[in-house]
Short mmCIF file of C-alpha atoms in Angstrom, two decimals:
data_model
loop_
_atom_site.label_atom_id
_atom_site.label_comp_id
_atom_site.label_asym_id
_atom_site.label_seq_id
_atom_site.Cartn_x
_atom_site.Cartn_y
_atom_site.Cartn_z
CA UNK A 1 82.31 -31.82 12.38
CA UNK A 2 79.29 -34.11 11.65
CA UNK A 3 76.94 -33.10 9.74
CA UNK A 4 73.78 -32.32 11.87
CA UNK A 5 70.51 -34.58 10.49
CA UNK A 6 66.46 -34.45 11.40
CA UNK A 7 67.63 -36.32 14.59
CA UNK A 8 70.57 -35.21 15.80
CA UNK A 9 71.59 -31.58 16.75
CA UNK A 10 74.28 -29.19 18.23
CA UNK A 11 73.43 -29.35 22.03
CA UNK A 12 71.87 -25.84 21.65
CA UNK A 13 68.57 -26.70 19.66
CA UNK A 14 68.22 -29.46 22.39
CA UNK A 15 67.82 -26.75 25.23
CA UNK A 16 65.69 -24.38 22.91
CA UNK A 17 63.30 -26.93 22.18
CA UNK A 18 62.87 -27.86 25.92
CA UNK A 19 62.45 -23.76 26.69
CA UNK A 20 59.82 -23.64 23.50
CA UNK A 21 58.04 -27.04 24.95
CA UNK A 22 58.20 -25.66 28.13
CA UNK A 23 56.76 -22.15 27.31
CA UNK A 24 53.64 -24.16 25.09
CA UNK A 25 52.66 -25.25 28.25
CA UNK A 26 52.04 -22.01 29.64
CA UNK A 27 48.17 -20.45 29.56
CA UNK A 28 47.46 -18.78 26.84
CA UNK A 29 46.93 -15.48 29.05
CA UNK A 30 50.49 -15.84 29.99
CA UNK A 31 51.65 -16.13 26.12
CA UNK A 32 49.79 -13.35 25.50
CA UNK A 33 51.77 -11.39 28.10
CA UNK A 34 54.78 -12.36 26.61
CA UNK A 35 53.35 -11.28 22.79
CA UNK A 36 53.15 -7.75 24.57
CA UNK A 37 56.67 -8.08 24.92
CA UNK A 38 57.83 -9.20 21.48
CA UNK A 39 55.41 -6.75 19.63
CA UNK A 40 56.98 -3.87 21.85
CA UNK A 41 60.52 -5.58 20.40
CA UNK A 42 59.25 -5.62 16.73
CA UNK A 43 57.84 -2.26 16.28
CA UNK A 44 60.28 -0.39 18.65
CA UNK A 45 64.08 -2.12 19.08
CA UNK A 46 64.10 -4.26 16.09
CA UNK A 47 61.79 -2.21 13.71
CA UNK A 48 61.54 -5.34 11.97
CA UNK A 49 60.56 -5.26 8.32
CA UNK A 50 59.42 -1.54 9.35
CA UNK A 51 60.49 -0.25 5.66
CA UNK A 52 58.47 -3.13 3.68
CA UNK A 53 55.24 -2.96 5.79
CA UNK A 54 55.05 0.97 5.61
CA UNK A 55 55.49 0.58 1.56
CA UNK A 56 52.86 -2.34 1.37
CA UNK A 57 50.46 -0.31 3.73
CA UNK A 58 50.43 3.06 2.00
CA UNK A 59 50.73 1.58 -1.49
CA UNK A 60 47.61 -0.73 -0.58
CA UNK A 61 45.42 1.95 1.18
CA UNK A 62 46.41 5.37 -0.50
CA UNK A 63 42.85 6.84 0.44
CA UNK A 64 44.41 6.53 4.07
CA UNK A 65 46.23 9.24 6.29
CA UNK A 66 48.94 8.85 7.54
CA UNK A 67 48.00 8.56 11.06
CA UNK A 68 45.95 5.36 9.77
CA UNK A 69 48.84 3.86 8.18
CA UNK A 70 50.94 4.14 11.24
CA UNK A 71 47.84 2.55 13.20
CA UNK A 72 47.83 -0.30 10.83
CA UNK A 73 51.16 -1.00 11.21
CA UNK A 74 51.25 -0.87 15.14
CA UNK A 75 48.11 -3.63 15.56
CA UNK A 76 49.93 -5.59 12.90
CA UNK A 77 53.11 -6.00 14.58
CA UNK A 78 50.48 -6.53 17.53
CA UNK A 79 48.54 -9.40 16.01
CA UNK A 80 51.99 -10.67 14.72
CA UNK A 81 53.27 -11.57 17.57
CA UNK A 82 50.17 -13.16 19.30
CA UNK A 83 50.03 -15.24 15.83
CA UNK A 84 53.69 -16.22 17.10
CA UNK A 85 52.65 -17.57 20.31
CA UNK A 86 49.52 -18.66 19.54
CA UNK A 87 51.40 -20.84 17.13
CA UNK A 88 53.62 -22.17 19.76
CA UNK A 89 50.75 -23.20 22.08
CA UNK A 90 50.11 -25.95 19.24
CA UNK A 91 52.50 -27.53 20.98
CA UNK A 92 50.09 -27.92 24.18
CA UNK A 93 46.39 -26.77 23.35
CA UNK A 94 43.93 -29.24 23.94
CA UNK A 95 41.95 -30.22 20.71
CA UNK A 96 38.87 -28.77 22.73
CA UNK A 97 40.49 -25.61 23.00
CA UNK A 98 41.78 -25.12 19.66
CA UNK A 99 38.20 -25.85 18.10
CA UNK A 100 36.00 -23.68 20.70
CA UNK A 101 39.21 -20.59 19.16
CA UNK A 102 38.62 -21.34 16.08
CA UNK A 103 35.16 -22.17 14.33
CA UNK A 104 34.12 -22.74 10.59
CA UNK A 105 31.02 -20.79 10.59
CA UNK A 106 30.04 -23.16 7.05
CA UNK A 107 31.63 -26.06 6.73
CA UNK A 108 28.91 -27.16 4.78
CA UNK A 109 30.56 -25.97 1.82
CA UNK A 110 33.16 -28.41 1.58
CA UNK A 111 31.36 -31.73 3.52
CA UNK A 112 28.88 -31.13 0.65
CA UNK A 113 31.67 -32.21 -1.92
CA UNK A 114 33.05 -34.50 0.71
CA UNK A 115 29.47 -36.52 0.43
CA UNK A 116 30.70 -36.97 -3.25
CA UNK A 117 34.06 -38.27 -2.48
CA UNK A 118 35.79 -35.44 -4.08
CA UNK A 119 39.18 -33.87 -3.12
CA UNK A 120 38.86 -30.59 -2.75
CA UNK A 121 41.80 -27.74 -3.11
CA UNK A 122 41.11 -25.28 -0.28
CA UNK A 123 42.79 -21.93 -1.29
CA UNK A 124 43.88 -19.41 1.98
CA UNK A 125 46.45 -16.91 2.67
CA UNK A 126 48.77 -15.66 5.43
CA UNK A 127 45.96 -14.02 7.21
CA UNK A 128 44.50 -13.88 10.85
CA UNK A 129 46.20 -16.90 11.97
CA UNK A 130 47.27 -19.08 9.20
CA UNK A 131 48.82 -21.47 11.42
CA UNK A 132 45.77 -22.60 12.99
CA UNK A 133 43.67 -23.05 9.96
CA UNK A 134 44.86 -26.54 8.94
CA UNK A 135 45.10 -27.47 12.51
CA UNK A 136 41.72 -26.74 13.38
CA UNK A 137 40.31 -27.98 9.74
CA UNK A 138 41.22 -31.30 10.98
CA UNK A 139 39.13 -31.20 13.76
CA UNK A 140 36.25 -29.48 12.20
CA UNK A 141 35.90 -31.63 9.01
CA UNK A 142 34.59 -35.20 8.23
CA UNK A 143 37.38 -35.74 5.71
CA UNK A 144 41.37 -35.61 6.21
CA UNK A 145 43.20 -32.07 5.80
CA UNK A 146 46.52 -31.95 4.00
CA UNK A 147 49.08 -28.60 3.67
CA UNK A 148 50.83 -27.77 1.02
CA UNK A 149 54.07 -26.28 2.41
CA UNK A 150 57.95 -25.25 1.86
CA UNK A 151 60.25 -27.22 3.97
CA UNK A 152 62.41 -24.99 6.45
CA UNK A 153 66.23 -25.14 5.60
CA UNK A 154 67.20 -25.62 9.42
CA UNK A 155 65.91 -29.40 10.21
CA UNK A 156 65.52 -28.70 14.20
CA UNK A 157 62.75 -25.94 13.29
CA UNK A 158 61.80 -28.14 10.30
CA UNK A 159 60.69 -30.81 12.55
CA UNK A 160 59.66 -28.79 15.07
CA UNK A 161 57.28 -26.94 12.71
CA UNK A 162 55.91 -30.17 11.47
CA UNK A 163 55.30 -31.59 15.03
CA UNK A 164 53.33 -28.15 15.56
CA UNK A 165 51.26 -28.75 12.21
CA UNK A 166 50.20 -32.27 12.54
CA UNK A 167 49.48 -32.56 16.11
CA UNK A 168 45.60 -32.50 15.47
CA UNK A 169 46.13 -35.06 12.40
CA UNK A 170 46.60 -32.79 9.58
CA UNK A 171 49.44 -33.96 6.67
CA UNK A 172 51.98 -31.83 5.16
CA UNK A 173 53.00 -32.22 2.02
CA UNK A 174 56.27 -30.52 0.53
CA UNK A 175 55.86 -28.69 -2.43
CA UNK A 176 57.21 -30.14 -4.65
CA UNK A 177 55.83 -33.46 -4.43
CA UNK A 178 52.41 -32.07 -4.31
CA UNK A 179 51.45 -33.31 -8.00
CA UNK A 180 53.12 -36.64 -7.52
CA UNK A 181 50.78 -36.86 -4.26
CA UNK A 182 47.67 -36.04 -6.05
CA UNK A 183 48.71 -38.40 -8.65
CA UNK A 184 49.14 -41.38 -5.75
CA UNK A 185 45.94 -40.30 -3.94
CA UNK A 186 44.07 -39.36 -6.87
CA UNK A 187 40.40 -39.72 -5.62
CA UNK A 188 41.01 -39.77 -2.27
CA UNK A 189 38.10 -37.51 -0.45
CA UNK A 190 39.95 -34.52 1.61
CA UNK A 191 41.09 -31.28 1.37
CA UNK A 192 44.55 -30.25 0.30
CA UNK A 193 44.99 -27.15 1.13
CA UNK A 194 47.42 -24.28 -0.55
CA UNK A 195 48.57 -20.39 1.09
CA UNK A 196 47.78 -19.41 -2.28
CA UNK A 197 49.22 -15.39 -2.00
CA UNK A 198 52.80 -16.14 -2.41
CA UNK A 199 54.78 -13.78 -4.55
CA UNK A 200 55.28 -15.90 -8.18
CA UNK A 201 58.50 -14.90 -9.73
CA UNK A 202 58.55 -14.59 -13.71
CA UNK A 203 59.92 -18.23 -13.73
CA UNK A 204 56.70 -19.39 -12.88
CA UNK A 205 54.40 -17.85 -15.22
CA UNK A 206 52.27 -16.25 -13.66
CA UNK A 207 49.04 -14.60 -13.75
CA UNK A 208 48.99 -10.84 -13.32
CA UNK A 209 46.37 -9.11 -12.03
CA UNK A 210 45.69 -5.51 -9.84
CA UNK A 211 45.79 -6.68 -6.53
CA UNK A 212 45.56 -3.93 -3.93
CA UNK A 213 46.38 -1.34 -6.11
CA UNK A 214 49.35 -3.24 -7.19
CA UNK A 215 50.25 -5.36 -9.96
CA UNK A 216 51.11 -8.76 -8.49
CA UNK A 217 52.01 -12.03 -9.54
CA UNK A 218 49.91 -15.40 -8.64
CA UNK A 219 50.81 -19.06 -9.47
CA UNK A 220 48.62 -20.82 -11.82
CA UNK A 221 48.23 -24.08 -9.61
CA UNK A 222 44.49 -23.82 -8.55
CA UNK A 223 43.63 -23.92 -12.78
CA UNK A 224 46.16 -26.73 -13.44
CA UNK A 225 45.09 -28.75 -10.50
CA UNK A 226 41.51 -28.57 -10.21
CA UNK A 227 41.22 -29.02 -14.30
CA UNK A 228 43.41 -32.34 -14.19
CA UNK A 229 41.87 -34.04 -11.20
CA UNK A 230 38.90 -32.51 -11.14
CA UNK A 231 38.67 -30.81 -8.05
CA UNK A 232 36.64 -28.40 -6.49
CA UNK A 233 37.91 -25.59 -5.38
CA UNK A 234 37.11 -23.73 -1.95
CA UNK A 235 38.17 -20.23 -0.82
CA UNK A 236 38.77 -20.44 3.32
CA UNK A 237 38.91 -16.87 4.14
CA UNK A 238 40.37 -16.80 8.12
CA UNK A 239 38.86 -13.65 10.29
CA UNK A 240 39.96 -12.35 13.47
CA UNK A 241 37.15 -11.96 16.10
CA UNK A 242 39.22 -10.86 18.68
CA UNK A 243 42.40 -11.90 20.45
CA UNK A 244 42.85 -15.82 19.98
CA UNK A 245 39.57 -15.98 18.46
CA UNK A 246 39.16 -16.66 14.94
CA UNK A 247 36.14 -17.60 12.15
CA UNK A 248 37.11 -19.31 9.02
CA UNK A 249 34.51 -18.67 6.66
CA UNK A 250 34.28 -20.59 3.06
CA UNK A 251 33.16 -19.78 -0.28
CA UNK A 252 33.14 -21.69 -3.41
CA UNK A 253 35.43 -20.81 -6.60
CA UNK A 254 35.16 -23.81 -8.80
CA UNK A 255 33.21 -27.02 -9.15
CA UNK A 256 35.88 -29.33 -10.39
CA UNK A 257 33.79 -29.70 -13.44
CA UNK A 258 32.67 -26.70 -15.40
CA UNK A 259 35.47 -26.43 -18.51
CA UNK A 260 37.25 -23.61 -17.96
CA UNK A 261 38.55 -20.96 -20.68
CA UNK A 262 41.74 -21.80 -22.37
CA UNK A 263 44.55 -19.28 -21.28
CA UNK A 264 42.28 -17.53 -18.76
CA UNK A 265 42.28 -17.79 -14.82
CA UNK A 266 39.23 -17.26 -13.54
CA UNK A 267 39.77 -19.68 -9.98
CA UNK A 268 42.80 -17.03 -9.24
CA UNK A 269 40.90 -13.93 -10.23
CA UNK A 270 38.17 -15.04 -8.45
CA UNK A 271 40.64 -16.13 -5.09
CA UNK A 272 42.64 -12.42 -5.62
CA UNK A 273 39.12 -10.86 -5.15
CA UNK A 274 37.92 -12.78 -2.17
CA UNK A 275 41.08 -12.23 -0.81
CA UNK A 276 40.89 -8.29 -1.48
CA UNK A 277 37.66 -8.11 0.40
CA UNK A 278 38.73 -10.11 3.61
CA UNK A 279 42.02 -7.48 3.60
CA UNK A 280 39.96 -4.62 3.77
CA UNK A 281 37.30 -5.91 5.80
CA UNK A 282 40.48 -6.97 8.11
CA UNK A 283 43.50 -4.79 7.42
CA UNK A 284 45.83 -5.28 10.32
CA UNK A 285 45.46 -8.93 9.83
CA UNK A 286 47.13 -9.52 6.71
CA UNK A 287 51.06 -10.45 6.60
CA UNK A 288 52.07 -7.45 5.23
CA UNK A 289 55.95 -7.80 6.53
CA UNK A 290 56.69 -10.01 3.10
CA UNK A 291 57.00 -8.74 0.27
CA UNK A 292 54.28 -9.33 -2.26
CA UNK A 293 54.87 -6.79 -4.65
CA UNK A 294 58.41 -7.77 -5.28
CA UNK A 295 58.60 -8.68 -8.94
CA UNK A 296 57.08 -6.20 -11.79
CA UNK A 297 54.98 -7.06 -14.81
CA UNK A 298 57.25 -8.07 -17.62
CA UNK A 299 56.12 -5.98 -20.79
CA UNK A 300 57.29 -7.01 -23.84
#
């Protein structure tokens, strides 16, 4: 059997990405129809992840009954799925659309270092509707908008994803190359932007902190980066208005040239808090079907 490449799959990926091109198409009141159907799927058939989100939930919010809990984890699985085709109309929304769905209430705060040709490290999270953030960033900003991402293993939904993420303009960059990109583009005025609430494991170092109630695990990247190219850093906190309407709203972390303390991580803290808020401003927002709490505190 050949081996299937970025350009060249078994005949079935060629027929699902004609039905997934062909559903992107569709209104989003339609999509939203069908998001009825895929929560009712997810929280009732499949039970998906049903275990991990009840353990994040009631771990995160033990002032809450256990009425609320259940609550929470119904209008997640709800927003869930409308993030899922919401994410798929990328494939079809007009850029007018897209930006009158999402709006950046202060973009100010980062066209302010833009004016100073800085690249700036914009730190997010899986929240609201992650997928439209760097999307819309490129239509909102004066500077280009890069993502930081993990390639998929399957290279149909690996290109497929990328088509989605770029349409507007936005970059990707893999992970692993993103220090050899800064390196190359070192200077360059945009925003590279980072889902910064990934679980580290204890191969990464990272910095511990109560988060939610929880101990959990950050990577170290905003401290490394910003202190070797001198970036400013920007917190882009993404809030749900209402269905398929969303608010990113900014906030400062870092200059890019204040020294900061040796063995101390006061960008992360100071993300993990910001972060904290926006959860329990927003709780049924948050992706709280992966599992953030997975690795303990090593002790020694």
């Amino acid at each position: 059997m050949s081996k299937t490449t970025s350009t060249s799959y078994p005949w079935y990926y060629h027929v699902l990405g004609g039905l997934l091109r062909g559903l992107a198409h569709l209104p989003l009141s339609v999509l939203y129809g069908l998001a009825d159907f895929i929560y009712f799927l997810l929280a009732y058939v499949v039970r998906y992840r049903q275990k991990v989100i009840l353990t994040n939930l009631r771990n995160s919010f033990p002032e809450k009954p256990a009425a609320e809990i259940q609550r929470l984890q119904n209008q997640f699985y709800r927003n869930f799925a409308q993030v899922l085709v919401e994410t798929l109309k990328l494939g079809a929304i007009s850029n007018e659309e897209l930006k009158r769905r999402v709006t950046f209430r202060n973009p100010e705060v980062l066209e302010r270092h833009f004016a100073q040709g800085r690249t700036v490290l914009g730190l997010s999270s899986h929240a609201g509707n992650w997928e439209w953030v760097l999307t819309s960033g490129a239509l909102w900003l004066s500077a280009h908008v890069d993502g930081v991402y993990k390639p998929l293993m399957n290279p149909f939904f690996e290109r497929f994803m990328r088509q989605l993420r770029t349409g507007t303009g936005a970059g990707l960059i893999p992970m692993r190359d993103t220090l050899r990109d800064l390196v190359q583009r070192r200077g360059e005025t945009r925003v590279v932007s980072l889902l910064s609430d990934q679980a580290a494991g204890p191969e990464d170092r990272p910095y511990w902190t109560t988060f939610m109630h929880q101990d959990a695990g950050f990577y170290t990247s905003a401290e490394r980066l910003a202190t070797r190219f001198s970036c400013p850093v920007v917190y882009v906190g993404i809030h749900r208005l209402h269905r398929g309407r969303y608010e990113i709203v900014l906030a400062d972390l870092y200059d890019g040239d204040s020294p900061l303390p040796a063995n101390s991580f006061p960008i992360t803290e100071a993300f993990v808090r910001q972060l904290e808020a926006d959860i329990r401003a927003f709780p049924a927002d948050y992706l709280w079907s992966h599992r953030r709490w997975k690795h303990k505190r090593v002790t020694e």
